[in-house]
Coordinates of C-alpha atoms in Angstrom, one line a residue:
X1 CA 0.0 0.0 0.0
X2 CA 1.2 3.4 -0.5
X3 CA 2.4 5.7 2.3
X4 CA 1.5 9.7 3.0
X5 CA 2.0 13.1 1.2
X6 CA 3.3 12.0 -1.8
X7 CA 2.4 8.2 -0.7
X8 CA -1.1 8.8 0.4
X9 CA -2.1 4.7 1.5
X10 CA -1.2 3.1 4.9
X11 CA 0.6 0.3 4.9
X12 CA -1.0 -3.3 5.8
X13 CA 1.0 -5.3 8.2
X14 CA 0.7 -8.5 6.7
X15 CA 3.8 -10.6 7.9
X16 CA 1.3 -12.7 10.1
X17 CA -2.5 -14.0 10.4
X18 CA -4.9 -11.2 11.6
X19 CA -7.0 -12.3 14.6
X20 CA -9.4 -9.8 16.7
X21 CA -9.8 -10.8 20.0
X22 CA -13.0 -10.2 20.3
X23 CA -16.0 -9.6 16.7
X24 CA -15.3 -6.3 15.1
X25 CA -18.2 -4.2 16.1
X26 CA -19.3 -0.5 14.3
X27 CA -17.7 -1.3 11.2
X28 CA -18.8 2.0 9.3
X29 CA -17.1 3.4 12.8
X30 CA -13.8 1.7 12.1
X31 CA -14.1 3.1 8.6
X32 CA -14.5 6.5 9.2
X33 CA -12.0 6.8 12.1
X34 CA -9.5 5.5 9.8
X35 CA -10.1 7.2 6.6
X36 CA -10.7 11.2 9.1
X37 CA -7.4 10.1 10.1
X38 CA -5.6 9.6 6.8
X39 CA -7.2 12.7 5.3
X40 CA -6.0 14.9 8.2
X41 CA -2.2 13.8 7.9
X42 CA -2.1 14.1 4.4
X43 CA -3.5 17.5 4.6
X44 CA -1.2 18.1 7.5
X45 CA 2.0 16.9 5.2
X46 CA 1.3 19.0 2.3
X47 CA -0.2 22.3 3.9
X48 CA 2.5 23.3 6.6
X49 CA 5.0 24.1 4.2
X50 CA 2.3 27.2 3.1
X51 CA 2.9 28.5 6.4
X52 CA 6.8 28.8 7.1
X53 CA 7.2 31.9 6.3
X54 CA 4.7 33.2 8.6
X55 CA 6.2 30.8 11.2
X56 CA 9.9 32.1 10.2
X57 CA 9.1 35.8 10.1
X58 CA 6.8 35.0 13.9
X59 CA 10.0 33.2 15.9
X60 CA 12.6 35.1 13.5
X61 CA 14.3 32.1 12.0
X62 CA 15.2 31.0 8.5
X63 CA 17.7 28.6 7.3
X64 CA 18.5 24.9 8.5
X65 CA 16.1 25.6 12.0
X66 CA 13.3 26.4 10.3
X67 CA 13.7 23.6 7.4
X68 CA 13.8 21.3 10.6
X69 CA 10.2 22.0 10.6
X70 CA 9.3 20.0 7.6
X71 CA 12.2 17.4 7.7
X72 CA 11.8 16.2 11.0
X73 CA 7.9 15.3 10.6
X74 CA 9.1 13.5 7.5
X75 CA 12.0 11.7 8.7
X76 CA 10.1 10.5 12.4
X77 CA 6.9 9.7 10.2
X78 CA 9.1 7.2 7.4
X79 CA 11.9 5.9 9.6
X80 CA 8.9 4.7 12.3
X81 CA 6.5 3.1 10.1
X82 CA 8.2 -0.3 10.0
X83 CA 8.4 -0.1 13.6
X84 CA 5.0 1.1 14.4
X85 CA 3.7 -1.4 12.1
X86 CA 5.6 -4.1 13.8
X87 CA 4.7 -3.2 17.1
X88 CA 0.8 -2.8 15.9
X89 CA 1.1 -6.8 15.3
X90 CA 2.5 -6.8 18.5
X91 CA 0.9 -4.8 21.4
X92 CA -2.8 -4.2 18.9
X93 CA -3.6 -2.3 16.1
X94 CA -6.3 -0.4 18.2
X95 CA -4.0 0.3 20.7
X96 CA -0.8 1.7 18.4
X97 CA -3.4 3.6 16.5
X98 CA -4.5 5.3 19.9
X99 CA -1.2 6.1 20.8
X100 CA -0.2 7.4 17.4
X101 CA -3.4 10.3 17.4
X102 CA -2.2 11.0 20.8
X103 CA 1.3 11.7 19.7
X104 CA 0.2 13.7 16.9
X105 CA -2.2 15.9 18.5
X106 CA 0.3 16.7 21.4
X107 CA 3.0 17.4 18.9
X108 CA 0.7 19.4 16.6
X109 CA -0.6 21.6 20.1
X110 CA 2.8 22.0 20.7
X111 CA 3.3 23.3 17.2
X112 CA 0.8 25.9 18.2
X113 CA 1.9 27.4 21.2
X114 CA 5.9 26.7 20.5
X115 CA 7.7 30.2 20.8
X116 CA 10.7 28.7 19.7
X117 CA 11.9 27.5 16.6
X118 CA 13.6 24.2 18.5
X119 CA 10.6 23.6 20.1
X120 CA 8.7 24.0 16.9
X121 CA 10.6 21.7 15.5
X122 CA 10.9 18.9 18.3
X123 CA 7.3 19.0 18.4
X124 CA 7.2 18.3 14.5
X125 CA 8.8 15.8 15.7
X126 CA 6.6 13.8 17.8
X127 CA 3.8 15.0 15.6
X128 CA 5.5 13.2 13.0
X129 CA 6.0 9.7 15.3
X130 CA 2.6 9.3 15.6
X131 CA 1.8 9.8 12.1
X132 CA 3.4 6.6 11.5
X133 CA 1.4 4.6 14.1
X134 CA -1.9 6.1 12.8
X135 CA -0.8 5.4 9.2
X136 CA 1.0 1.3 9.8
X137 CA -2.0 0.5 12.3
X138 CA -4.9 2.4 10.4
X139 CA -4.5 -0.1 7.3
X140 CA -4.5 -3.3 9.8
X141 CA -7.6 -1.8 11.5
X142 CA -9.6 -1.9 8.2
X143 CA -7.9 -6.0 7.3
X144 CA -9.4 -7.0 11.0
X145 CA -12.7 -5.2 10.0
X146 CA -13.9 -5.9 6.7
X147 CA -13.2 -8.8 4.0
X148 CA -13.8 -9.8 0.5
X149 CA -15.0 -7.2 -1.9
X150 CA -15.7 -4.9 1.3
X151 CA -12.0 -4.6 1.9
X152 CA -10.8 -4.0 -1.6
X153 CA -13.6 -0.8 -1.1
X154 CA -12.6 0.4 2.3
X155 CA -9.0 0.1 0.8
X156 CA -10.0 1.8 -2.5
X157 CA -11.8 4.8 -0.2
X158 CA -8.5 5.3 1.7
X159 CA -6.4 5.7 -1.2
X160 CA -8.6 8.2 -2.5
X161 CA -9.3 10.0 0.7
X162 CA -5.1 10.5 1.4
X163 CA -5.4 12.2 -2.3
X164 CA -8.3 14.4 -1.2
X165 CA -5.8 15.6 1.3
X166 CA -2.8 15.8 -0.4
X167 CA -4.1 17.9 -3.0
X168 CA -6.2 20.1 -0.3
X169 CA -3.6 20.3 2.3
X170 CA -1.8 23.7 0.6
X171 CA -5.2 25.5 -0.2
X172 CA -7.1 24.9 3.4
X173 CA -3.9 25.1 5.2
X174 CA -3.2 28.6 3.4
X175 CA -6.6 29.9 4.1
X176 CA -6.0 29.3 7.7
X177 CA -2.9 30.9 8.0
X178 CA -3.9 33.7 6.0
X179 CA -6.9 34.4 7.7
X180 CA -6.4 33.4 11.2
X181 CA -2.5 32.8 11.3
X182 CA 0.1 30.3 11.3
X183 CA -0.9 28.9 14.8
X184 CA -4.5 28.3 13.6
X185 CA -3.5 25.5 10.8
X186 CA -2.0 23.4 13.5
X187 CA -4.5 23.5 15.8
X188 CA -7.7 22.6 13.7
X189 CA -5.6 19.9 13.2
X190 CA -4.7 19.0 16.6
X191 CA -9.0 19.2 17.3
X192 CA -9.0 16.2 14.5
X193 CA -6.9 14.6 16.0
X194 CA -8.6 14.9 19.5
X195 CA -11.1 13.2 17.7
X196 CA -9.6 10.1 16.5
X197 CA -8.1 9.9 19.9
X198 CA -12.2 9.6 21.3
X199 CA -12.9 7.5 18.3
X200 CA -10.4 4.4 19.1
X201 CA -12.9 3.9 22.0
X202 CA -15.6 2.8 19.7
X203 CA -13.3 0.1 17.2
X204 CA -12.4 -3.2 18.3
X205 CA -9.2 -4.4 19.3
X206 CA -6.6 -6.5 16.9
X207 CA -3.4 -8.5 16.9
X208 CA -1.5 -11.2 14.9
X209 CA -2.3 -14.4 16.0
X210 CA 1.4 -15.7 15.4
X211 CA 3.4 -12.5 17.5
X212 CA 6.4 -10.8 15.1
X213 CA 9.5 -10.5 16.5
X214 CA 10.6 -7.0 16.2
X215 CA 14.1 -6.8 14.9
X216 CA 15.3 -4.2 17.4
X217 CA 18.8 -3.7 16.8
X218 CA 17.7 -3.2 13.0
X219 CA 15.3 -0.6 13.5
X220 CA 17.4 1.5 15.7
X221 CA 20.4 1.1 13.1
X222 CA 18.4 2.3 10.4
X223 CA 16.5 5.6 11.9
X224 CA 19.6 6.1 13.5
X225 CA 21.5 6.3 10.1
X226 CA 18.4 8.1 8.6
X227 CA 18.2 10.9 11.1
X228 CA 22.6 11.4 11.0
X229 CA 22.5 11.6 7.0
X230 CA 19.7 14.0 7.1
X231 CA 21.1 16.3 10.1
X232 CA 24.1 16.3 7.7
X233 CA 22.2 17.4 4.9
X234 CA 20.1 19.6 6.6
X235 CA 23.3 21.5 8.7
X236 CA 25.4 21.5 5.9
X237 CA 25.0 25.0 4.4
X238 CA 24.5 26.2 7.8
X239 CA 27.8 24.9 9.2
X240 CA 29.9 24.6 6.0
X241 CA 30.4 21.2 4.3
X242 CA 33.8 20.1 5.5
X243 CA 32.5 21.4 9.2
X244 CA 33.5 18.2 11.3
X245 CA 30.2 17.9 12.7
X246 CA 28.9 17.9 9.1
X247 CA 31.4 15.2 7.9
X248 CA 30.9 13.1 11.3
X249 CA 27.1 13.3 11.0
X250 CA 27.4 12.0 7.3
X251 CA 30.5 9.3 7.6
X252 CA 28.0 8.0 10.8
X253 CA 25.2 7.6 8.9
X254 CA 26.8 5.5 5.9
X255 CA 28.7 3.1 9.0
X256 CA 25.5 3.0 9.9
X257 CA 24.0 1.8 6.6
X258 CA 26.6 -0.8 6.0
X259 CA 25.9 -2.0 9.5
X260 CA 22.2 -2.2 8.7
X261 CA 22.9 -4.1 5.8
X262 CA 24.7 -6.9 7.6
X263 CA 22.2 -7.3 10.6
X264 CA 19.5 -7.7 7.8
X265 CA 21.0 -10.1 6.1
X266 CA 21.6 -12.0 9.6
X267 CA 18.8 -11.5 11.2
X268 CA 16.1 -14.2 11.1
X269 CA 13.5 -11.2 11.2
X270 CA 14.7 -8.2 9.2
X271 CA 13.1 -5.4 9.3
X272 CA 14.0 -5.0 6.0
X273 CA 14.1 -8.4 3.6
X274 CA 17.3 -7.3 0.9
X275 CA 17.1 -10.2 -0.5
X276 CA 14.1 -9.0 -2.3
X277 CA 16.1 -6.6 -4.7
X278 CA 17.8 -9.8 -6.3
X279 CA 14.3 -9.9 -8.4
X280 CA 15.4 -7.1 -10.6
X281 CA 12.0 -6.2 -11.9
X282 CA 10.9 -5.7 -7.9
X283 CA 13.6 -3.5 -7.6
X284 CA 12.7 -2.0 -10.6
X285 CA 9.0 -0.7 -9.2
X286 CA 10.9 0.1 -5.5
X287 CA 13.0 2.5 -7.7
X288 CA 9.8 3.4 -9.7
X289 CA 8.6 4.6 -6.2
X290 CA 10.8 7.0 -6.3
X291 CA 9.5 9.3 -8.8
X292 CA 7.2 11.3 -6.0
X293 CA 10.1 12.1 -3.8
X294 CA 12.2 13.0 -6.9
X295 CA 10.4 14.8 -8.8
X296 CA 7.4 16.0 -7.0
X297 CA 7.9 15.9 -2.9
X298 CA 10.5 19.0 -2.9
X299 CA 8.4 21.3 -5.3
X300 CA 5.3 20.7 -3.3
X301 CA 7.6 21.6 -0.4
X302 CA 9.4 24.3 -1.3
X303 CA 7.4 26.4 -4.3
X304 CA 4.7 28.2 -1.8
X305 CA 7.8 30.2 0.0
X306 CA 8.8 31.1 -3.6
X307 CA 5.4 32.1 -4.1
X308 CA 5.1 34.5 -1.7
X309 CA 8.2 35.6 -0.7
X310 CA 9.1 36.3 -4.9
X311 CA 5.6 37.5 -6.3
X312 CA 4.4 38.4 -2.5
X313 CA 1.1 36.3 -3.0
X314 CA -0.7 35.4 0.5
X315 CA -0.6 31.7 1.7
X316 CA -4.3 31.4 0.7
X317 CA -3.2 32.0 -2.9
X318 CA 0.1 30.2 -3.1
X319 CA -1.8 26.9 -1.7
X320 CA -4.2 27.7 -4.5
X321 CA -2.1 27.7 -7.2
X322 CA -0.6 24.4 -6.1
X323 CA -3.8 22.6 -6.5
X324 CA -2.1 22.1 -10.5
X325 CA 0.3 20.0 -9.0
X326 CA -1.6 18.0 -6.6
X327 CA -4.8 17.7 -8.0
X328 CA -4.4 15.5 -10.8
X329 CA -2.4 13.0 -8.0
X330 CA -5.8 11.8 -7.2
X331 CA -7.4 11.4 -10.3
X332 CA -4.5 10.0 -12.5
X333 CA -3.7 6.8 -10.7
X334 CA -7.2 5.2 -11.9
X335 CA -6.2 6.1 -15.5
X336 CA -3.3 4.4 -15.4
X337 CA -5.2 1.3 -13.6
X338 CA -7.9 1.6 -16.2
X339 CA -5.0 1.3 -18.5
X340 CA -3.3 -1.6 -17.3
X341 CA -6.3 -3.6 -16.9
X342 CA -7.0 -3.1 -20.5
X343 CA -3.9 -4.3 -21.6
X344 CA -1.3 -1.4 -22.4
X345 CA 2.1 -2.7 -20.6
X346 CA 3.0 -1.3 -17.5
X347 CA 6.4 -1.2 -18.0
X348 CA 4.8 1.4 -21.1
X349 CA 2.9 3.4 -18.8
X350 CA 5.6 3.8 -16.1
X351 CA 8.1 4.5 -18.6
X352 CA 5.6 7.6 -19.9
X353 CA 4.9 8.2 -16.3
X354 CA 8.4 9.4 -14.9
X355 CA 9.0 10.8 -18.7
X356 CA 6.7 13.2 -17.3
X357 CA 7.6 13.9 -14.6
X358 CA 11.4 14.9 -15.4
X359 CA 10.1 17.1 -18.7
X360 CA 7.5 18.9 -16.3
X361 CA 10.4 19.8 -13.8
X362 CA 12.4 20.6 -17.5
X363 CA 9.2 23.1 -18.1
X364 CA 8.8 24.7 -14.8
X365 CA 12.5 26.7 -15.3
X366 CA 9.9 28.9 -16.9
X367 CA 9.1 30.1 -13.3
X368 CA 10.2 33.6 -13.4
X369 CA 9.3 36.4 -10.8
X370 CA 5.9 38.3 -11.6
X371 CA 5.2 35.8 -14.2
X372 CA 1.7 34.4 -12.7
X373 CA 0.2 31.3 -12.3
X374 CA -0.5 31.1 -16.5
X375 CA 2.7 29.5 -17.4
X376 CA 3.0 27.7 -14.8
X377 CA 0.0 25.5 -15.5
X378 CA 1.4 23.1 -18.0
X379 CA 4.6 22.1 -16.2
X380 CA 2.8 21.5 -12.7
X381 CA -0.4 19.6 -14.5
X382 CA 2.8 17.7 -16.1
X383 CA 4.7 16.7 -13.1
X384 CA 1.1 15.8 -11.2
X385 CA 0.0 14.0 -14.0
X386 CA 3.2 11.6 -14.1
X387 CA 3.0 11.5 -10.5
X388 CA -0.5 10.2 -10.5
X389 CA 0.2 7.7 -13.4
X390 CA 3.3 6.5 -10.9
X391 CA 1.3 5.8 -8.1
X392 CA -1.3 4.0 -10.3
X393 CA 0.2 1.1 -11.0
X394 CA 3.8 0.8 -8.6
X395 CA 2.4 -1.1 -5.5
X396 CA 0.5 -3.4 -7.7
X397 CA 3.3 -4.2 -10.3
X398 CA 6.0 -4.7 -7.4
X399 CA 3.7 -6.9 -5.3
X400 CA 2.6 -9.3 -7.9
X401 CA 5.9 -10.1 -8.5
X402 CA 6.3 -11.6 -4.8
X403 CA 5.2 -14.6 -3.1
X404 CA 2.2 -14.1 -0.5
X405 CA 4.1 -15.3 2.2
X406 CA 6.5 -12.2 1.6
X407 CA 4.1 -9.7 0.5
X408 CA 4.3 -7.5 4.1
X409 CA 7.9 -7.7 4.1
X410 CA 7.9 -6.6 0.3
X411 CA 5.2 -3.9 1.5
X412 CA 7.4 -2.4 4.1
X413 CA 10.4 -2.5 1.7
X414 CA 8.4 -0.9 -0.9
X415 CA 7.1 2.2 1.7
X416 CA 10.5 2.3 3.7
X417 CA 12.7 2.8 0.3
X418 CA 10.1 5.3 -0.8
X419 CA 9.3 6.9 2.5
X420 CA 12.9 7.3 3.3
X421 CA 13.6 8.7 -0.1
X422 CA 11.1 11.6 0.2
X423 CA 12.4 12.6 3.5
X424 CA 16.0 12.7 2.3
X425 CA 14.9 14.5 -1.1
X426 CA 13.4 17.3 0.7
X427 CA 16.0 17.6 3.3
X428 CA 18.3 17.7 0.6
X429 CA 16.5 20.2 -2.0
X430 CA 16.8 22.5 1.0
X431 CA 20.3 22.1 1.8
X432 CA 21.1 22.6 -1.7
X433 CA 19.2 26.0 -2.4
X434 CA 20.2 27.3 0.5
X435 CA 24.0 26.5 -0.8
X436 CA 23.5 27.9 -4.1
X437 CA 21.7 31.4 -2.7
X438 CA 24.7 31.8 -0.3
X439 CA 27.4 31.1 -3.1
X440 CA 25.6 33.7 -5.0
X441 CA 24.7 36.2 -2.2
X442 CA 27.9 35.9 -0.7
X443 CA 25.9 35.7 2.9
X444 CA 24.9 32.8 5.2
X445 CA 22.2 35.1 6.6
X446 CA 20.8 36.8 3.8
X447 CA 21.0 33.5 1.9
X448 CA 18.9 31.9 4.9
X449 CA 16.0 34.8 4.9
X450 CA 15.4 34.9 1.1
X451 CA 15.1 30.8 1.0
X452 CA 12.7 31.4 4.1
X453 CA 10.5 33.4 1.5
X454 CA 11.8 37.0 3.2
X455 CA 12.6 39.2 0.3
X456 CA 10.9 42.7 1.5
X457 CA 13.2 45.5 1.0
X458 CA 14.6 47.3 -1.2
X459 CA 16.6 44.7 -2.9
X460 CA 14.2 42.3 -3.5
X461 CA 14.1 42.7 -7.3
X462 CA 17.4 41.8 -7.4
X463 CA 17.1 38.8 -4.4
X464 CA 14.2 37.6 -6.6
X465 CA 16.0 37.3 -9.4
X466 CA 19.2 35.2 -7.8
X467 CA 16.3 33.0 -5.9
X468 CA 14.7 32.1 -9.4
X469 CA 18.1 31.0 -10.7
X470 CA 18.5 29.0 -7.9
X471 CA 15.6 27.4 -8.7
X472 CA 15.9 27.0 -12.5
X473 CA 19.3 25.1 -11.3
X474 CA 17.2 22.8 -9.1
X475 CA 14.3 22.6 -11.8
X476 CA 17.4 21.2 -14.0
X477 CA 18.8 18.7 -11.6
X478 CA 15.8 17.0 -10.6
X479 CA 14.9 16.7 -14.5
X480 CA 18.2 14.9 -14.9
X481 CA 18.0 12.7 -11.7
X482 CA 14.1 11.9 -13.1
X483 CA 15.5 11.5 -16.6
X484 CA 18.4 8.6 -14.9
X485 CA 15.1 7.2 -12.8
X486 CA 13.2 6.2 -16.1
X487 CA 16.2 5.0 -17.8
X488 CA 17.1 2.7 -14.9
X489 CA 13.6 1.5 -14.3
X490 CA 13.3 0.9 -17.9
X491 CA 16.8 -0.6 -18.2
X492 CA 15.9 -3.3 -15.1
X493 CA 12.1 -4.3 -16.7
X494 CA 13.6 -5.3 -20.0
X495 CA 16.0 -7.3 -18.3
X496 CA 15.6 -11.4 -17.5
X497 CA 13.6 -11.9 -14.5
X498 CA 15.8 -13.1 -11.2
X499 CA 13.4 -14.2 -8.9
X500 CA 13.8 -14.8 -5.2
X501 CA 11.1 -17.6 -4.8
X502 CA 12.5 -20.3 -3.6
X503 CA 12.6 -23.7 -5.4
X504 CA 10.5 -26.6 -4.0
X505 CA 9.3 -29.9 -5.3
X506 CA 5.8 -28.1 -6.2
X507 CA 7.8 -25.6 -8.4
X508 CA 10.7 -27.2 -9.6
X509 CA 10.7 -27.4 -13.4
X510 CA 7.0 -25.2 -13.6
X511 CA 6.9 -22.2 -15.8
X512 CA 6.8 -19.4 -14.1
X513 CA 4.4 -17.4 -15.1
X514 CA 4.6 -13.9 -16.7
X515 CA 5.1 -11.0 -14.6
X516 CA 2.6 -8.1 -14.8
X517 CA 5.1 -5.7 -16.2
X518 CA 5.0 -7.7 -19.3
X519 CA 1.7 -8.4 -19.9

């Protein structure tokens, strides 16, 4: 299943037999709690970034601090999920999803009352742990609840619902902060999430009837790792590249990785299966996954601060004009099901798919400042549209190719490569814009205000026009890292199929039979 903001779907714990302790009661209750609680954190994910520069001009802070803001709800929401979603099989689905609203609407009252940018940002944090549990557990909730044809719908309606708020999040969230302030979008949200806190009381309890062991010295390796390569990231045009603690966070991080590797590949329960990737065409949809934190989580992220800190639009208006970038990420994953089903190849559409996406990013380095929301239409409908197409068809392409005794492993492999990837993408597209607008500004400071979205003065023609270079030099990257996505995704499809299944009397010398990509 997919995961939030740019993966909008929960992930379903599936590495053991689902049992409920007791009959599910109130299903339409279940249903509801579930899909009010993926619509608010998608609309949480996508709408804060309308507001930080309200929130940087409020606490006066710019830069690395206030990108912390965004990054650490993304990095605590995709390093947990395996975790949460282990610990959901574990301790109860009910009860993980109880603790995850709690965390996030006691990090999201935080949010509203923090004074400080570090408390701001620690409180993202949290905010961003319980996301997790109410995303991994919300799925399971809905598998102990319904079956047959009734769980292919209630999993249908929460697909479309973390759409719904993806492409809503910028335009509510900016209405809110232009109209009642930055402090107001976090705590409508922290009501909702009062709300699914009350509603766990009325949904039935869950847990695997076989317990998972949860691979704890894996999961700490790996959001360990995660957290030191993104504080390098993230602190690296703050504190200089070749700043020790910069090089020491980032050398960490990739001892960290290796480290991870070889207690996987030990470990009798990984939290992460790699010998999945030996089926190349698997690996080939992981990478596929990619293609929303390439090309489409750092533009959703970063382009309302260029909005209103270049062409000084209000966050109302800047969430507005994003709605050509995220609204056609809910309606073009059922064209490119529809297609699929009807026979065009899948490998085909993907291929068009991220094609799109990287000549869309290509396009956009027509943004220019003054130039309106006009020509800007076709390149974000392009990049959306490619994104939608993507997340059509990926989760079903790369699961088909597994066994079903894998297929939660494969599923949290899937969502953790593509979860991770986001987080590190828009930590990343920070620290690199910031880098370029201090090379060119010749200033740390001014660089850090003007990528905050403060340009007022009277050299803001001039700041406008080094922050849209900046971002015609980003526009081009991403294209080419897009552009190297398809080719490699392509590239691994077309080759022969390795597949990890193993071999046992009842399959020894069968055909295997065609995977989906090639039909």
């Amino acid at each position: 299943m997919k995961a939030a903001t740019v993966n909008t779907t929960a992930p379903v714990t599936t590495t053991a037999p689902i049992t409920s302790p007791q009959a599910p009661r109130r299903p339409a209750v279940t249903l509801t709690l579930v899909l009010l609680g993926m619509l608010t954190l998608a609309m949480s994910m996508s709408g804060t970034t309308v507001a930080l520069p309200d929130i940087g001009a409020d606490l006066g802070a710019s830069g690395a601090s206030l990108q912390w803001a965004v990054t650490g709800y993304f990095l605590t929401a995709s390093s947990f999920m395996l975790v949460t979603g282990a610990l959901s099989d574990l301790f109860g689905r009910r009860r993980v999803y109880r603790t995850g609203a709690a965390l996030f609407t006691a990090g999201l009252l935080l949010s509203a009352t923090a004074t400080d940018v570090l408390v701001l940002d620690a409180a993202r944090a949290v905010a961003g742990l319980g996301a997790a549990g109410v995303m991994a557990s919300g799925g399971a909730l809905l598998a102990t609840t319904f079956s047959g044809p009734a769980r292919t719908k209630a999993y249908a309606a929460l697909g479309t619902t973390g759409g719904i708020g993806l492409a809503a999040g910028p335009t509510i969230s900016g209405a809110l902060v232009g109209g009642l302030g930055w402090r107001s979008g976090f705590l409508v949200f922290a009501v909702v999430g009062a709300v699914l806190l009350a509603g766990t009381f009325l949904v039935a309890e869950s847990r695997a009837a076989i317990r998972p062991r949860l691979d704890v010295p894996g999961a700490v390796t790996f959001i360990a790792a995660l957290a030191l390569l993104m504080t390098g990231v993230t602190q690296g045009p703050q504190n200089g590249w070749s700043h020790p603690l910069v090089l020491a966070a980032f050398g960490a991080g990739a001892l960290l990785l290796v480290l991870f590797a070889v207690l996987q590949r030990r470990s009798a329960h990984p939290v992460l299966d790699l010998t999945l990737v030996r089926d190349r065409r698997y690996l080939a949809w992981t990478l596929a996954g990619l293609t929303g934190a390439v090309g489409f989580a750092g533009t959703l992220t970063y382009l309302p601060t260029y909005f209103q800190g270049v062409n000084g639009v209000s966050a109302g208006a800047a969430g507005t004009t994003m709605l050509l970038l995220t609204a056609p990420v809910l309606v073009a994953p059922l064209v490119s099901g529809q297609l699929v089903n009807r026979g065009v190849p899948a490998r085909l559409v993907i291929t068009v798919a991220i094609a799109l996406v990287a000549a869309g990013n290509a396009w956009l380095t027509v943004l220019a400042p003054g130039g309106g929301v006009a020509p800007l239409a076709g390149p974000l409908l392009t990049i959306g549209i490619g994104t939608g197409l993507a997340n059509g068809i990926i989760d079903g392409q790369a699961m088909s190719l597994v066994d079903p005794e894998r297929s939660g492993t494969a599923a949290g492999f899937l969502n953790t490569v593509r979860g991770g990837g986001q987080a590190m993408m828009i930590a990343a597209l920070g620290a690199v814009m910031l880098s370029l607008l201090q090379s060119r500004l010749g200033s740390a400071g001014l660089a850090a205000r003007v990528t905050s979205g403060h340009l007022a003065g009277p050299d803001h023609a001039h700041l406008a026009q080094q922050f849209t270079g900046v971002w015609h030099t980003v526009l081009w990257g991403i294209a080419a890292l897009t552009a190297l996505l398809c080719v490699t995704v392509t590239t691994l499809l077309r080759a022969p199929r390795t597949t990890s299944r193993p071999v046992t009397p009842a399959t020894e010398g069968a055909e295997a039979p065609a995977p989906a990509s090639e039909r």
